[in-house]
XYZ file of C-alpha atoms in Angstrom:
547
model
C 0.046 -0.014 -0.004
C 1.335 3.479 -0.977
C 1.721 6.366 1.535
C -1.112 8.356 -0.066
C -3.369 5.249 0.204
C -2.513 4.750 3.815
C -3.278 8.393 4.576
C -6.540 8.148 2.716
C -7.557 4.914 4.640
C -6.665 6.526 7.995
C -8.705 9.624 7.190
C -11.740 7.470 6.246
C -11.406 5.512 9.507
C -11.312 8.697 11.579
C -14.411 10.020 9.740
C -16.191 6.750 10.421
C -15.319 6.891 14.106
C -16.425 10.520 14.277
C -19.703 9.550 12.646
C -20.180 6.676 15.127
C -19.584 8.959 18.098
C -22.090 11.467 16.755
C -24.871 8.936 16.265
C -24.188 6.879 19.379
C -26.358 8.980 21.770
C -29.337 8.451 19.466
C -28.910 4.768 19.400
C -28.533 4.645 23.203
C -31.880 6.420 23.523
C -33.668 3.396 22.223
C -32.144 1.127 24.824
C -33.744 1.345 28.171
C -31.366 1.585 31.108
C -31.247 -1.389 33.465
C -33.286 -0.919 36.671
C -30.318 -2.669 38.477
C -27.778 -0.163 37.355
C -25.518 1.233 40.168
C -26.651 4.469 41.677
C -25.008 7.159 43.732
C -26.022 7.322 47.435
C -27.450 10.838 47.090
C -29.796 9.858 44.268
C -33.494 9.462 44.791
C -34.568 6.199 46.409
C -37.514 3.877 45.956
C -39.990 6.611 47.053
C -39.126 8.578 43.859
C -41.117 7.813 40.790
C -38.698 9.228 38.209
C -40.868 8.726 35.189
C -43.867 10.239 36.746
C -41.986 13.246 38.019
C -40.538 13.883 34.621
C -44.004 14.196 33.266
C -45.189 16.359 36.217
C -46.118 19.759 35.276
C -43.888 21.104 37.996
C -40.828 20.180 36.056
C -42.212 21.972 32.954
C -42.819 25.125 34.929
C -39.396 26.694 35.109
C -40.475 29.313 37.605
C -41.070 26.720 40.320
C -37.844 24.776 40.114
C -34.655 26.720 39.740
C -31.946 24.273 38.862
C -29.408 27.086 38.844
C -29.640 28.170 42.390
C -26.631 30.085 43.621
C -26.212 27.966 46.670
C -26.569 24.598 45.081
C -26.094 24.758 41.273
C -26.814 21.185 40.187
C -28.477 19.485 43.103
C -32.020 18.226 42.329
C -32.110 19.471 38.784
C -33.566 17.459 35.896
C -30.380 15.477 35.418
C -30.586 14.213 39.016
C -34.053 13.053 38.424
C -33.222 11.249 35.183
C -30.551 9.284 36.889
C -32.704 8.377 39.887
C -33.126 4.783 40.715
C -36.396 3.319 39.435
C -39.296 2.616 41.846
C -39.793 -0.956 42.748
C -42.599 -2.820 41.098
C -45.601 -4.024 43.008
C -44.112 -7.598 43.095
C -41.103 -6.360 45.155
C -41.351 -6.581 48.932
C -40.193 -3.002 49.478
C -43.117 -1.649 47.544
C -45.568 -3.141 50.131
C -43.976 -1.064 52.893
C -44.954 2.231 51.314
C -47.797 4.393 52.628
C -50.882 4.988 50.619
C -52.837 8.264 50.602
C -55.404 6.963 53.157
C -52.684 5.755 55.496
C -50.882 9.095 55.248
C -54.144 10.953 55.994
C -54.871 8.990 59.156
C -51.168 9.539 60.388
C -51.587 13.246 59.735
C -54.845 13.513 61.505
C -53.474 11.631 64.542
C -50.565 13.934 64.333
C -52.650 17.092 64.720
C -56.025 16.230 66.084
C -54.915 15.515 69.651
C -53.739 17.439 72.708
C -53.665 20.769 70.994
C -57.420 20.651 70.401
C -58.060 20.433 74.231
C -56.783 24.070 74.662
C -58.892 25.741 71.895
C -62.151 26.407 73.897
C -60.120 28.272 76.519
C -58.484 30.363 73.723
C -61.920 31.411 72.461
C -62.750 32.512 76.085
C -59.672 34.694 76.041
C -59.964 36.170 72.581
C -63.624 36.097 72.114
C -65.720 33.944 70.052
C -65.307 35.521 66.518
C -61.587 36.550 66.826
C -60.853 32.997 68.078
C -62.747 31.304 65.294
C -61.102 33.512 62.729
C -57.667 32.741 64.194
C -58.283 29.021 63.946
C -59.363 29.205 60.313
C -56.638 31.509 59.155
C -53.861 29.464 60.908
C -55.396 26.253 59.441
C -55.141 27.657 55.841
C -51.663 29.035 56.333
C -50.505 25.627 57.631
C -52.018 24.029 54.535
C -50.095 26.449 52.314
C -46.834 25.853 54.117
C -47.410 22.087 53.852
C -47.628 22.482 50.130
C -44.250 24.423 50.214
C -42.733 21.199 51.688
C -43.743 18.981 48.743
C -42.629 21.671 46.264
C -39.170 21.519 47.902
C -39.124 17.769 47.937
C -39.883 17.616 44.167
C -36.676 19.426 43.446
C -34.703 17.641 46.155
C -36.290 14.176 46.318
C -33.598 12.445 48.398
C -34.583 13.868 51.768
C -35.937 11.696 54.573
C -36.876 14.289 57.282
C -37.044 17.866 58.017
C -33.370 17.840 59.127
C -32.315 16.739 55.568
C -34.235 19.727 54.236
C -32.014 21.955 56.457
C -28.877 20.409 54.950
C -30.018 21.123 51.458
C -31.028 24.595 52.360
C -27.910 25.785 54.151
C -25.383 22.914 54.452
C -24.061 21.022 57.503
C -24.200 24.037 59.932
C -27.994 24.600 59.266
C -28.512 20.803 59.414
C -27.141 20.928 62.994
C -29.505 23.772 63.945
C -32.436 21.922 62.441
C -31.581 18.712 64.232
C -31.331 20.332 67.642
C -34.522 22.447 67.177
C -36.423 19.516 65.660
C -35.584 17.079 68.529
C -36.392 19.801 71.186
C -39.696 20.542 69.644
C -40.675 16.883 69.270
C -39.656 16.384 72.976
C -41.808 19.437 74.147
C -44.787 18.212 72.207
C -44.421 14.672 73.544
C -43.950 16.185 77.005
C -47.203 18.014 76.814
C -48.835 14.619 75.942
C -47.204 13.175 79.010
C -48.380 15.919 81.336
C -51.918 15.494 79.935
C -51.763 11.791 80.727
C -50.666 12.591 84.315
C -53.591 14.963 84.580
C -55.898 12.155 83.456
C -54.411 9.637 85.807
C -54.640 11.949 88.740
C -58.221 12.794 87.824
C -59.373 9.185 87.348
C -57.476 7.746 90.458
C -58.123 10.775 92.672
C -54.326 11.254 93.020
C -53.610 7.716 94.057
C -49.833 8.181 93.565
C -47.112 10.872 93.263
C -47.405 12.720 89.947
C -43.803 11.848 89.159
C -44.789 8.154 89.373
C -47.520 8.828 86.875
C -45.034 10.401 84.543
C -42.860 7.274 84.727
C -45.798 5.027 83.819
C -46.901 7.242 81.033
C -43.403 7.532 79.573
C -42.948 3.745 79.705
C -46.244 3.180 77.929
C -45.315 5.624 75.141
C -41.827 4.129 74.840
C -43.286 0.624 74.336
C -45.537 1.882 71.643
C -42.574 3.321 69.779
C -40.508 0.079 69.840
C -42.028 -1.413 66.692
C -39.840 0.071 63.888
C -42.470 0.652 61.268
C -44.517 3.715 60.001
C -47.147 1.240 58.820
C -47.637 0.205 62.430
C -48.178 3.893 63.240
C -50.884 4.006 60.509
C -52.617 0.992 61.989
C -52.284 2.308 65.502
C -53.531 5.704 64.502
C -57.091 4.401 63.892
C -57.978 3.571 67.488
C -56.067 6.683 68.728
C -58.100 8.918 66.400
C -61.243 7.134 67.456
C -60.372 7.757 71.072
C -59.949 11.532 70.493
C -63.217 11.818 68.536
C -65.022 9.713 71.236
C -63.632 12.066 73.976
C -64.729 15.136 72.106
C -68.245 13.733 71.630
C -68.428 12.929 75.346
C -67.373 16.428 76.303
C -69.968 18.105 73.980
C -72.791 15.773 74.822
C -72.160 15.999 78.573
C -72.003 19.749 78.555
C -75.266 19.850 76.555
C -76.951 17.621 79.014
C -75.396 18.503 82.405
C -73.726 21.919 81.739
C -70.362 22.950 83.125
C -69.154 22.125 86.640
C -71.350 24.792 88.172
C -74.471 24.942 86.043
C -75.897 27.815 88.176
C -73.177 30.214 87.250
C -73.940 32.463 84.085
C -71.927 31.495 80.991
C -70.892 35.077 80.172
C -69.934 34.376 76.588
C -67.704 36.895 74.937
C -68.214 37.864 71.300
C -64.976 39.820 71.419
C -62.597 39.402 74.388
C -60.613 42.039 76.281
C -57.454 40.114 77.260
C -54.132 41.480 78.460
C -51.181 41.247 75.964
C -49.776 38.136 77.720
C -53.236 36.396 77.783
C -53.894 37.299 74.045
C -50.471 35.940 72.936
C -50.785 32.791 74.989
C -54.267 32.112 73.523
C -52.911 32.679 69.946
C -49.965 30.372 70.637
C -52.362 27.657 71.785
C -54.262 27.850 68.430
C -50.890 27.819 66.613
C -49.840 24.667 68.485
C -52.935 22.857 67.329
C -51.299 22.846 63.781
C -48.014 21.391 64.977
C -47.995 18.469 62.667
C -46.170 19.985 59.754
C -42.805 19.357 61.086
C -43.444 15.608 61.114
C -44.885 15.503 57.626
C -41.574 15.093 55.744
C -40.912 11.823 57.544
C -44.264 10.421 56.266
C -43.786 12.055 52.828
C -40.564 10.163 52.356
C -42.295 6.826 52.863
C -45.381 7.391 50.515
C -45.927 5.398 47.356
C -46.075 8.456 45.095
C -45.367 11.592 47.216
C -45.509 14.105 44.342
C -49.127 13.099 43.560
C -50.513 11.859 46.825
C -48.976 14.172 49.483
C -50.885 17.375 48.352
C -54.191 15.340 48.242
C -53.546 13.802 51.661
C -52.427 17.009 53.448
C -55.469 18.870 51.952
C -57.845 16.270 53.225
C -56.153 16.314 56.610
C -56.155 20.098 56.998
C -59.797 20.376 56.036
C -60.713 17.663 58.510
C -58.649 19.024 61.413
C -59.603 22.741 60.911
C -63.347 21.749 60.723
C -63.007 19.653 63.865
C -61.129 22.457 65.732
C -63.832 25.033 64.851
C -66.796 22.792 65.746
C -65.273 21.531 68.950
C -63.997 24.946 70.106
C -67.162 26.820 69.360
C -69.481 24.066 70.877
C -67.423 23.526 74.072
C -67.091 27.253 74.707
C -70.731 27.919 73.975
C -71.769 25.319 76.517
C -69.268 26.023 79.280
C -68.626 29.772 79.015
C -66.217 31.252 81.431
C -65.826 27.984 83.226
C -64.017 26.473 80.285
C -60.670 24.784 81.405
C -57.443 23.994 79.502
C -57.467 21.055 78.758
C -61.148 21.326 78.027
C -61.987 17.957 79.754
C -61.656 19.829 83.119
C -64.837 21.850 82.197
C -67.071 18.747 83.000
C -68.522 17.769 86.245
C -66.441 15.310 88.282
C -67.852 11.932 87.212
C -67.977 12.636 83.480
C -64.559 14.408 83.597
C -63.116 11.062 84.831
C -64.979 9.098 82.106
C -63.735 11.513 79.350
C -60.129 11.341 80.616
C -60.214 7.601 80.683
C -61.435 7.473 77.034
C -58.828 9.969 76.008
C -55.852 7.909 77.232
C -55.574 5.921 73.964
C -55.576 9.071 71.948
C -52.995 10.715 74.072
C -50.756 7.661 73.699
C -51.228 7.967 69.907
C -49.934 11.568 70.036
C -46.875 10.373 71.789
C -46.520 7.515 69.372
C -46.566 9.672 66.219
C -44.203 12.335 67.497
C -41.981 9.856 69.340
C -41.704 7.694 66.360
C -40.870 10.718 64.135
C -38.074 11.793 66.463
C -36.742 8.270 67.002
C -36.568 7.561 63.297
C -34.367 10.679 62.865
C -32.127 9.670 65.639
C -31.850 6.119 64.230
C -30.883 7.408 60.806
C -28.417 9.877 62.381
C -26.693 7.234 64.544
C -26.534 4.679 61.792
C -24.942 7.130 59.303
C -22.305 8.269 61.751
C -21.488 4.787 63.015
C -20.863 3.820 59.345
C -18.845 6.982 58.883
C -16.623 6.162 61.842
C -16.170 2.611 60.544
C -15.026 3.929 57.177
C -12.595 6.385 58.845
C -11.140 3.551 60.981
C -10.758 1.406 57.829
C -9.051 4.412 56.063
C -6.726 4.827 59.025
C -5.797 1.152 58.980
C -5.247 1.271 55.158
C -7.924 -1.318 54.494
C -9.820 0.817 52.000
C -9.503 3.955 50.015
C -10.928 7.199 51.301
C -14.660 7.459 50.387
C -15.629 10.268 47.992
C -17.300 13.419 49.308
C -20.640 12.305 47.855
C -20.449 9.089 49.995
C -19.398 10.966 53.153
C -22.405 11.923 55.260
C -20.485 14.693 57.019
C -19.343 16.424 53.937
C -21.074 18.382 51.106
C -24.645 19.271 50.768
C -25.790 15.967 49.153
C -25.741 13.818 52.240
C -26.643 10.208 51.755
C -30.179 9.371 52.836
C -29.564 5.722 52.741
C -29.330 4.094 56.075
C -26.148 1.970 55.976
C -26.629 -1.780 56.115
C -25.926 -3.460 59.359
C -26.719 -6.667 61.073
C -30.312 -7.132 62.427
C -29.076 -7.118 65.958
C -27.023 -3.911 65.521
C -29.873 -2.150 63.734
C -32.328 -3.047 66.563
C -29.807 -2.010 69.266
C -29.453 1.412 67.704
C -33.256 1.706 67.333
C -33.959 0.804 70.974
C -31.241 3.246 72.089
C -32.716 6.011 69.975
C -36.265 5.354 71.376
C -34.994 5.190 74.977
C -32.833 8.294 74.686
C -35.748 10.363 73.319
C -38.286 9.332 76.060
C -35.881 9.850 78.850
C -35.401 13.486 77.658
C -39.228 13.815 77.304
C -39.730 12.490 80.906
C -37.214 15.071 82.269
C -38.995 17.962 80.394
C -42.405 16.854 81.543
C -41.294 17.093 85.191
C -39.290 20.258 84.710
C -42.220 22.110 83.159
C -45.340 20.305 84.625
C -47.848 22.959 83.295
C -49.826 21.989 80.224
C -50.373 25.507 78.775
C -46.844 26.564 79.406
C -45.466 23.572 77.558
C -47.743 24.343 74.512
C -46.744 28.073 74.526
C -42.974 27.593 74.831
C -43.057 24.907 72.125
C -45.143 27.075 69.830
C -43.144 30.259 70.303
C -39.540 29.033 70.364
C -39.640 26.255 67.692
C -43.072 25.396 66.252
C -43.326 28.850 64.748
C -40.276 28.000 62.616
C -40.856 24.358 61.811
C -44.461 24.813 60.829
C -44.237 28.193 59.074
C -40.898 29.852 59.023
C -38.626 27.305 57.244
C -41.164 26.698 54.497
C -40.908 30.394 53.632
C -37.222 29.995 53.214
C -37.868 26.910 51.072
C -40.076 29.016 48.776
C -37.525 31.794 48.343
C -34.785 29.199 47.785
C -36.839 27.725 44.962
C -37.456 31.184 43.538
C -33.855 32.468 43.771
C -32.273 35.141 41.587
C -35.233 37.417 41.276
C -37.799 34.783 40.227
C -39.899 35.825 43.212
C -40.721 39.069 41.407
C -40.920 37.735 37.858
C -44.780 38.044 37.633
C -47.567 39.566 39.600
C -48.561 36.041 40.873
C -45.030 35.452 42.083
C -44.991 38.817 43.731
C -48.249 38.212 45.456
C -46.950 34.785 46.738
C -43.764 36.464 47.876
C -45.921 39.010 49.847
C -47.871 36.128 51.478
C -44.613 34.367 52.406
C -43.238 37.681 53.831
C -46.372 38.065 55.947
C -45.969 34.516 57.323
C -42.399 35.293 58.284
C -43.531 38.397 60.221
C -46.052 36.233 61.961
C -43.229 33.826 62.879
C -41.183 36.642 64.442
C -44.239 37.769 66.446
C -44.818 34.264 67.857
C -41.103 33.902 68.570
C -40.207 37.184 70.400
C -43.407 38.433 72.137
C -44.638 34.816 72.348
C -41.655 33.647 74.279
C -41.873 36.554 76.718
C -45.618 35.763 77.333
C -44.983 32.102 77.768
C -42.229 32.566 80.376
C -44.322 35.315 82.124
C -47.346 32.975 82.285
C -45.260 30.060 83.653
C -43.642 32.165 86.369
C -47.100 33.424 87.314
C -48.357 29.811 87.798
C -45.341 28.980 89.949
C -45.878 32.151 92.094
C -49.665 31.752 92.582
C -50.294 30.411 96.071
C -53.668 28.855 94.888
C -51.790 26.654 92.400
C -50.670 23.239 93.739
C -48.073 22.929 90.989
C -45.343 25.158 92.406
C -42.123 23.636 91.059
C -40.345 21.041 88.971
C -40.505 17.310 89.808
C -43.460 17.752 92.060
C -45.687 15.161 93.512
C -48.549 17.739 93.745
C -52.072 16.772 92.470
C -52.554 18.321 88.985
C -56.000 16.752 88.440
C -58.544 18.604 86.525
C -61.316 18.309 89.112
């Protein structure tokens, strides 16, 4: 072969290879990717339906999902979703563990329709009938909107398991730490308020048969035992009798008040259309209403375990908010109208002695359900946290011993913004040991808090002002602005109106946080200083019964 022929042949070969490279992507498009292909640890897990989400209108609307955020340029953009692992088919065992819409609704209802409702009639007595009803309705609708902000954020970052993971995406490891501490404290305060309510019921039913501290131990052990089963499906099953218990309790209270009247039926009701409270009283009543919608912070844990979160979560949370807001308004209005100024907080104390005991006895299952939902939510976060970091320490130890190469940043749960949501594999015994430790640690802290602040209203107010204001409303505002970064919040009049609504919610958060905390501490100190109050300190054996 001549030199010219050789040159010509090489040139033809290069052209052919170039043509093959140009056409190769087209040919690959016709070949489906294997569902068993390896995936990165920060990619979406089985809860993510990649094909459905790619067809979701949210991904077409460029205003909702900004893949070029300054703080996290490529996390959660369309390329992440395209590479997400496929959902398991219905024949796979993992698919059977996912929550349906109805199961999510019942968990959400149990999450919110509980102890917070028992303080609403007293809030109406403080604020007045119409201002109180208006506050319940407005706060319910605002909590529905902020819950929708959660699923919007999840659609862009679908690898998050709980509200703490949302904090890592929003601001990195330092904000994740703040979210973790605040989230656990708030979960503990809410669970402590359920614990205090149980001690009130036990003292009422038993006529103070034992020291109140003993009743806190019994209640904490019962809630701990309910949290031992490591399954959100167990929570959904247990939520049915718990919700039925709360509804039965409410019906007993309303029917009894309608038949017997309040504790002293000869005293005039003195209903207030518009109240005239002091600043501390008004803020405390408003915080009690805000506390009734405390469930949003636990919603991300349930969202991560739903079959199709993008489609089902908005539907489930809308149903739940409509149910809970309606129940709150009906119960608060009816109980206040029938008991007047004699209304107590919790509302069960408004009844005459015998029926108060009956209603508290019926409410025990519902109160245990409140502890179950919030305790399970907190324990599941602790379990994931401990498992991730135990695995991280093992890898570091292996790296130190030279047994394996240093893991990449993407696989390191302590580095970067894309932390792995996958719980590292461990032996069954090790996994259960970490789970039992997580549940036990949480309920020990709850028991200490319930004895340190043994006043029902004060626990509600401190939780609502310090933390609930952020976890239910404040951080979702930050999520919305993060999704609409780089001026998109003012790109149209609709966006500008939504931005104004979010700014109003943030102002409301600061009002609950600063004046609310002052009012909460002032009210707690007043209770301790009141000589007519039997509860005059922490870890008290005093009788806190309602009658």
